[in-house]
N, C-alpha and C. Protein backbone atom coordinates (compact mmCIF):
# COMPACT_ATOMS: atom_id res chain seq x y z
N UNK A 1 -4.73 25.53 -13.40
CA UNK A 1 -4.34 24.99 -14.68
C UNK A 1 -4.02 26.10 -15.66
N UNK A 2 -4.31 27.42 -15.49
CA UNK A 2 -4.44 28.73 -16.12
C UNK A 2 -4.48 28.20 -17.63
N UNK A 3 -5.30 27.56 -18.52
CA UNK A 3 -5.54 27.53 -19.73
C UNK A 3 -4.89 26.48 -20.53
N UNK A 4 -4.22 25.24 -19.33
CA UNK A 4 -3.42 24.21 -19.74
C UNK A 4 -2.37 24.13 -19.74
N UNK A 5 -1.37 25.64 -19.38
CA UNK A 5 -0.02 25.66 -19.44
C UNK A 5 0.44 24.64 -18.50
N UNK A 6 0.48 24.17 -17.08
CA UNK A 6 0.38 23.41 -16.28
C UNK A 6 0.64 22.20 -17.47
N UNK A 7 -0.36 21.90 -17.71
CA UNK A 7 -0.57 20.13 -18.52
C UNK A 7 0.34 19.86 -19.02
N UNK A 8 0.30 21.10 -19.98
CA UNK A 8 1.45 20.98 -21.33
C UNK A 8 2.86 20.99 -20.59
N UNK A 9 2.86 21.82 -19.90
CA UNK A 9 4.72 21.63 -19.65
C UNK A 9 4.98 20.26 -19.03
N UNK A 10 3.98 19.66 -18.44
CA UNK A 10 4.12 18.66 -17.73
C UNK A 10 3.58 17.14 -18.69
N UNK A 11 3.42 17.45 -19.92
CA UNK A 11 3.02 16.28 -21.10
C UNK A 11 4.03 15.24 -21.25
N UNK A 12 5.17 15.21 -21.03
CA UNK A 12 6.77 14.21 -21.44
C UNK A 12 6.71 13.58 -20.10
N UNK A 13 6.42 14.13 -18.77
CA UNK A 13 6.66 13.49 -17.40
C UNK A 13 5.87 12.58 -17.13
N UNK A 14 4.33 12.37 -17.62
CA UNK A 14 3.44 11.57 -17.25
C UNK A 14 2.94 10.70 -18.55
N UNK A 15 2.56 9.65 -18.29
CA UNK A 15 1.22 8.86 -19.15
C UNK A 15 0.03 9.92 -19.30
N UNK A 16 -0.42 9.91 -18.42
CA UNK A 16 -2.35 10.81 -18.10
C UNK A 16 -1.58 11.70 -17.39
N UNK A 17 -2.96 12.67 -17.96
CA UNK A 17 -2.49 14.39 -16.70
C UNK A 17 -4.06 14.55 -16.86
N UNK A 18 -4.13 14.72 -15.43
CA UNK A 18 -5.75 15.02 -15.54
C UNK A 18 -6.01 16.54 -15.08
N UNK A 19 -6.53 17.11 -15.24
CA UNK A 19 -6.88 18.74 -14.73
C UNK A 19 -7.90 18.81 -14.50
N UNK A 20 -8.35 19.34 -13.43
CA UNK A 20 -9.28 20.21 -13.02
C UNK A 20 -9.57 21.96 -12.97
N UNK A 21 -10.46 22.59 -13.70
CA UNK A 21 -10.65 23.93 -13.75
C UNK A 21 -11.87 24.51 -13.56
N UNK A 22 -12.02 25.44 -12.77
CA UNK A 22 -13.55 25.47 -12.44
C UNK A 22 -13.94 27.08 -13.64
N UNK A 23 -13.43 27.95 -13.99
CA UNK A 23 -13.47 28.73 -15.57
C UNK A 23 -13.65 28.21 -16.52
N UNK A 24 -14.79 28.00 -16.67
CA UNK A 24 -15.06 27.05 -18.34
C UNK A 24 -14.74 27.89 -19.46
N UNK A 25 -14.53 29.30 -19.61
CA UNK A 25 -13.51 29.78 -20.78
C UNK A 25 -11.82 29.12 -20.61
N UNK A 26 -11.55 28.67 -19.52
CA UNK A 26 -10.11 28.36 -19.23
C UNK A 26 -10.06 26.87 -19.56
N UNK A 27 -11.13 26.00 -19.17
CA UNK A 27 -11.30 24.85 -19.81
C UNK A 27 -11.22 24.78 -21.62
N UNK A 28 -12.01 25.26 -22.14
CA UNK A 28 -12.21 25.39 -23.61
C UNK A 28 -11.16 25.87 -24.64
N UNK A 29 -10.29 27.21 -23.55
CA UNK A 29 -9.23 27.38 -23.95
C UNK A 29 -7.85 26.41 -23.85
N UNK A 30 -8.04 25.40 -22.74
CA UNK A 30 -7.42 24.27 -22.70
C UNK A 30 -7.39 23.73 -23.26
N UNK A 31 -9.12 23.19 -23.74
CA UNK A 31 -8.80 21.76 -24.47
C UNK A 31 -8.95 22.64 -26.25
N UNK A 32 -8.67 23.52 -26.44
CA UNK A 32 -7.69 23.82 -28.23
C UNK A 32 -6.72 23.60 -28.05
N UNK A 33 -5.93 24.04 -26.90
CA UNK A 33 -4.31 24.86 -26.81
C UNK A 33 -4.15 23.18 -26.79
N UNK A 34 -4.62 21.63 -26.22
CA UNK A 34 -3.90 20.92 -26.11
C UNK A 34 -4.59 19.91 -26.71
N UNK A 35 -5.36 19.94 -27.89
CA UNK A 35 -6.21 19.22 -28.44
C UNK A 35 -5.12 17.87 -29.71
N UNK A 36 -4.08 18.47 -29.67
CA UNK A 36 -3.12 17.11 -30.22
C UNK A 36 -2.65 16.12 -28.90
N UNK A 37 -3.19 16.29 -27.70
CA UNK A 37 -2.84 15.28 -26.68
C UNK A 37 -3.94 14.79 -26.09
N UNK A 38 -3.95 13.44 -26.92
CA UNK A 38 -5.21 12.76 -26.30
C UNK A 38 -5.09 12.65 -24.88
N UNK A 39 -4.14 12.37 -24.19
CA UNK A 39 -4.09 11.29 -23.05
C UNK A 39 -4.15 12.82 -21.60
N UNK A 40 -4.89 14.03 -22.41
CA UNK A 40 -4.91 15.06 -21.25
C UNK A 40 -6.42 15.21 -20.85
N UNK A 41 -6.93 14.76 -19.99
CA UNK A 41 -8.15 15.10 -19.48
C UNK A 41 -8.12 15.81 -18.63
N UNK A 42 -9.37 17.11 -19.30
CA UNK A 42 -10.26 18.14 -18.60
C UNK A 42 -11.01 17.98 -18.13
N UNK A 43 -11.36 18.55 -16.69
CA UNK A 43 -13.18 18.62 -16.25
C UNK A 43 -12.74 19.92 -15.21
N UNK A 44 -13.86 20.00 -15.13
CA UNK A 44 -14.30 21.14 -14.22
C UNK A 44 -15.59 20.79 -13.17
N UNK A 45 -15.84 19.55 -13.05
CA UNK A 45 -16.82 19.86 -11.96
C UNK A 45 -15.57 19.08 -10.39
N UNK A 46 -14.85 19.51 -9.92
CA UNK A 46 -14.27 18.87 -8.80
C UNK A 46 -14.87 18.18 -7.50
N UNK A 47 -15.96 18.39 -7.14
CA UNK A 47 -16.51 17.51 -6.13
C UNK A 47 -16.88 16.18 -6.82
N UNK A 48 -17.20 16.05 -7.44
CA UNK A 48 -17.96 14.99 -8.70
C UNK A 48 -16.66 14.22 -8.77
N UNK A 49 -16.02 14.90 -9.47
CA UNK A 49 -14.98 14.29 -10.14
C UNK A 49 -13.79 13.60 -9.38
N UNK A 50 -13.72 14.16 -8.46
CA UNK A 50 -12.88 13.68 -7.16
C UNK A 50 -12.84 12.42 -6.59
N UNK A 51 -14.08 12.53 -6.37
CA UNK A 51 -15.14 11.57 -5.55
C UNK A 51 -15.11 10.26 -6.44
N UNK A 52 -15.42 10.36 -7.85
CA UNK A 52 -15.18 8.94 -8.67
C UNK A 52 -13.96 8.71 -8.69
N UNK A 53 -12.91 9.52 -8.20
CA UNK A 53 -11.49 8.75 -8.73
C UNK A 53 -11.05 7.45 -7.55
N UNK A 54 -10.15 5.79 -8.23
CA UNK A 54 -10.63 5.30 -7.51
C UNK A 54 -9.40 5.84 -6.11
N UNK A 55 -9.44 4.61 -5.15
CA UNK A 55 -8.09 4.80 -3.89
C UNK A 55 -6.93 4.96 -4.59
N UNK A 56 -5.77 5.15 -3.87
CA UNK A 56 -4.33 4.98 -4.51
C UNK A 56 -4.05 5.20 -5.89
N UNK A 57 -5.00 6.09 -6.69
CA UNK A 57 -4.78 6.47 -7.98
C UNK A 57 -3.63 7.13 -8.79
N UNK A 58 -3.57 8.24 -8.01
CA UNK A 58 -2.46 9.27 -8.87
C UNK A 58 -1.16 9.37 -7.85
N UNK A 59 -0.28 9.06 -9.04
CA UNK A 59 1.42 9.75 -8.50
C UNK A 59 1.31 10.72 -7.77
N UNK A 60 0.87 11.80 -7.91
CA UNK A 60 1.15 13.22 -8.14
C UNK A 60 0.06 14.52 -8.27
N UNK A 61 -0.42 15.21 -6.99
CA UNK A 61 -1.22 16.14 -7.17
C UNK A 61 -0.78 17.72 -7.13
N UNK A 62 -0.79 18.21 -8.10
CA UNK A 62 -0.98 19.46 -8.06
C UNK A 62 -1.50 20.65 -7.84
N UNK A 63 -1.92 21.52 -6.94
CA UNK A 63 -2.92 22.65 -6.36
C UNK A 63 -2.12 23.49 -6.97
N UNK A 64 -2.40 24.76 -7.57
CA UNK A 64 -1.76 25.88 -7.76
C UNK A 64 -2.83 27.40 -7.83
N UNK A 65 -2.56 27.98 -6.82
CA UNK A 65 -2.91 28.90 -6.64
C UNK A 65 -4.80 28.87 -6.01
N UNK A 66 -4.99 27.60 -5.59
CA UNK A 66 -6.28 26.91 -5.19
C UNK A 66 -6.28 27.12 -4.15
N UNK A 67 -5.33 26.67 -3.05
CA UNK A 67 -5.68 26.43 -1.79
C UNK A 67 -6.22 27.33 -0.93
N UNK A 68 -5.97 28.31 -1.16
CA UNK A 68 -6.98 29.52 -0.25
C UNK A 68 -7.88 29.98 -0.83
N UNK A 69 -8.90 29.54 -1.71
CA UNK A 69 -9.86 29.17 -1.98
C UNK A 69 -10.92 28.21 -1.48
N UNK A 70 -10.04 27.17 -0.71
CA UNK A 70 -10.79 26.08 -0.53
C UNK A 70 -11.53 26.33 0.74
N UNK A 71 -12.89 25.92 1.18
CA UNK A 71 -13.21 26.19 2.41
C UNK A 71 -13.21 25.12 3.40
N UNK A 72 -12.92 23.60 2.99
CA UNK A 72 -12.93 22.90 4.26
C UNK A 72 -11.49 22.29 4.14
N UNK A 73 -10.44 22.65 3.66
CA UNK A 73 -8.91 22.17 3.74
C UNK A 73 -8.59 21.37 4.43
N UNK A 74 -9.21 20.87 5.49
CA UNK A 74 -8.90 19.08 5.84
C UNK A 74 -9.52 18.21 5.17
N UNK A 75 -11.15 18.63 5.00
CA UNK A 75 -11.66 17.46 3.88
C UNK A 75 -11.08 17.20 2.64
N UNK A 76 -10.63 18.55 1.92
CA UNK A 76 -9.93 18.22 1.13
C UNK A 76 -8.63 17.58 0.82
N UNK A 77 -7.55 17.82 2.09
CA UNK A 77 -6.46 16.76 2.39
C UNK A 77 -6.78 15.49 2.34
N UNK A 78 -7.73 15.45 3.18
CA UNK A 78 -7.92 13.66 3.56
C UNK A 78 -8.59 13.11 2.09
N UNK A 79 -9.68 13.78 1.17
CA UNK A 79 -9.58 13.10 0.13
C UNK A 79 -8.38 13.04 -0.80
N UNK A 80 -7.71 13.86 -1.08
CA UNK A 80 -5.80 14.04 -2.31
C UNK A 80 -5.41 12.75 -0.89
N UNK A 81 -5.44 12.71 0.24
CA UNK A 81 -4.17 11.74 0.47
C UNK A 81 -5.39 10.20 -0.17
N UNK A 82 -6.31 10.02 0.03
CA UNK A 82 -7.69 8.93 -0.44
C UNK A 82 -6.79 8.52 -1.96
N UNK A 83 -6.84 9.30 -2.84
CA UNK A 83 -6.73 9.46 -4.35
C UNK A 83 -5.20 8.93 -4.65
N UNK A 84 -3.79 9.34 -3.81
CA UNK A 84 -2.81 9.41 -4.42
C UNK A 84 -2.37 8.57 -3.51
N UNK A 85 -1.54 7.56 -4.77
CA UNK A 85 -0.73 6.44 -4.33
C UNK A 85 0.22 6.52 -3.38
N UNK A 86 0.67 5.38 -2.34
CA UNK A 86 1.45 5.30 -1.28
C UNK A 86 2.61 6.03 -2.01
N UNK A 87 3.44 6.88 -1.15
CA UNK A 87 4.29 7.54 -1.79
C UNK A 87 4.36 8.67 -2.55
N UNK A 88 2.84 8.81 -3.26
CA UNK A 88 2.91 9.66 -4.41
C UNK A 88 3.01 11.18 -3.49
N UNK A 89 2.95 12.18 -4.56
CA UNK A 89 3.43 13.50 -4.07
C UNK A 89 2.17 14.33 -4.28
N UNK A 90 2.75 15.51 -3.02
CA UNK A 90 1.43 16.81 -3.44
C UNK A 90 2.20 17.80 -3.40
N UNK A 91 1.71 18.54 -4.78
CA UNK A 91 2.49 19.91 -4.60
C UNK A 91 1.64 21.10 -4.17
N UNK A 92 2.11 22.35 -3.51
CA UNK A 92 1.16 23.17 -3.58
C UNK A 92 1.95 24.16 -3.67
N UNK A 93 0.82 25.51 -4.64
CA UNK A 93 1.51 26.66 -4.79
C UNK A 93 0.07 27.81 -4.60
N UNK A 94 0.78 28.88 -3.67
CA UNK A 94 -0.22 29.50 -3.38
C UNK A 94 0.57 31.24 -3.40
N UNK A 95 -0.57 32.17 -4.05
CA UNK A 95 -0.04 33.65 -3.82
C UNK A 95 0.38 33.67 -2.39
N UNK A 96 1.31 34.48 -2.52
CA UNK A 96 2.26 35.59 -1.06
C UNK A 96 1.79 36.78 -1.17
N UNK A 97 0.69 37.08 -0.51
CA UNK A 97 0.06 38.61 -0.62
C UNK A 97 1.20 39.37 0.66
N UNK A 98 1.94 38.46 1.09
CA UNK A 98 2.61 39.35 2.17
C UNK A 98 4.86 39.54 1.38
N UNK A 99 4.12 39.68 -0.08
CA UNK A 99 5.45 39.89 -0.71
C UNK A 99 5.55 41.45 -0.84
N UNK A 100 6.53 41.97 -0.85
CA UNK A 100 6.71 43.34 -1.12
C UNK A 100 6.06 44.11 -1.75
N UNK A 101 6.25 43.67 -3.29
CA UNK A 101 5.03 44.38 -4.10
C UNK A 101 3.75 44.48 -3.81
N UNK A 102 2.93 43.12 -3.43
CA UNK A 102 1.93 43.17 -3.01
C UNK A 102 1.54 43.87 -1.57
N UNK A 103 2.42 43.92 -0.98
CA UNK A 103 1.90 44.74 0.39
C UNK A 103 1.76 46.32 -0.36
N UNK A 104 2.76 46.89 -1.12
CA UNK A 104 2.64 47.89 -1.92
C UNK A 104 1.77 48.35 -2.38
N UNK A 105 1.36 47.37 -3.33
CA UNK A 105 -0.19 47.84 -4.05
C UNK A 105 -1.02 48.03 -2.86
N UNK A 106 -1.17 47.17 -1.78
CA UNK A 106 -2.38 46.86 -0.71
C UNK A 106 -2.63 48.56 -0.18
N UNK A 107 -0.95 49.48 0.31
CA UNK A 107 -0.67 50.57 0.76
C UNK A 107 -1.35 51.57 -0.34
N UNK A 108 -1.41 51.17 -1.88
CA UNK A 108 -1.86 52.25 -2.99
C UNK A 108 -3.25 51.92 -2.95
N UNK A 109 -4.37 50.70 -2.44
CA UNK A 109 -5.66 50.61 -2.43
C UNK A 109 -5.82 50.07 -3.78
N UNK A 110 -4.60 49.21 -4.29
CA UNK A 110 -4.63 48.27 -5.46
C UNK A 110 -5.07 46.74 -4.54
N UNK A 111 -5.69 46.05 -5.58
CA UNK A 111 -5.55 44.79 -4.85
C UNK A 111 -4.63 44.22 -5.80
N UNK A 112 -3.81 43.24 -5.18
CA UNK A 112 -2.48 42.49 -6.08
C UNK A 112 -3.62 41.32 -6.77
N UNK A 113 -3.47 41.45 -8.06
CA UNK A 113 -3.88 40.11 -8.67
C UNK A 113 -2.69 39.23 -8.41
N UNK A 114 -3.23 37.78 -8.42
CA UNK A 114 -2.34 36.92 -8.83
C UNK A 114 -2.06 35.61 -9.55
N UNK A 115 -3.26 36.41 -10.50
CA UNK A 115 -3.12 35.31 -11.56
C UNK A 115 -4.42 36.09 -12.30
N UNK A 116 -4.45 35.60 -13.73
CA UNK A 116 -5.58 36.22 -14.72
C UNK A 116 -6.51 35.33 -15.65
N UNK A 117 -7.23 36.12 -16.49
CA UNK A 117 -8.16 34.98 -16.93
C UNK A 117 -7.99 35.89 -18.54
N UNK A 118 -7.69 34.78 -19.17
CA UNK A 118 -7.86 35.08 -20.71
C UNK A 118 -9.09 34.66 -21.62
């Protein structure tokens, strides 16, 4: 969600945008940066929160920069397909540590960030 930018660009496309963030400075910094949009809900606890949402809920799931993080990636498939409506979509976006630059830094004993925390 990196601090709500996610939400916000995506505020005109949806009714509800729900986010999940597990950085509670990134949460807090969320909910200022988007505190004139009621209809955006934050949380941060994701097993919890998952788990109450009901079947066939959401259009549309978004992962970004999550998924290789996750440690049981089928459980977690099989619940996003549980949650999102027949049809609905999953997007996913994940670092390329095997991009140029980043193999680069890897060769200088940099590690490539790919993504930050404000």
């Amino acid at each position: 969600m990196r601090n709500g930018t996610v939400l916000y660009n995506l505020r005109h496309r949806y009714k509800k945008l729900y986010g999940i963030e597990l950085a509670s400075s990134r949460v807090e910094h969320a909910k200022q940066a988007l505190k004139a949009y009621k209809h955006l809900i934050l949380n941060r606890n994701i097993q919890e929160y998952i788990e109450e949402l009901n079947d066939n809920f959401l259009d549309c799931v978004l992962i970004s920069d999550t998924i290789e993080h996750i440690p049981d990636i089928f459980r977690a498939m099989i619940e996003i397909n549980r949650i999102l409506k027949p049809g609905g979509r999953i997007v996913i976006n994940t670092p390329n540590v095997a991009y140029i630059k980043n193999r680069i830094k890897l060769l200088l004993d940099i590690f490539p960030t790919t993504s930050f925390l404000c």
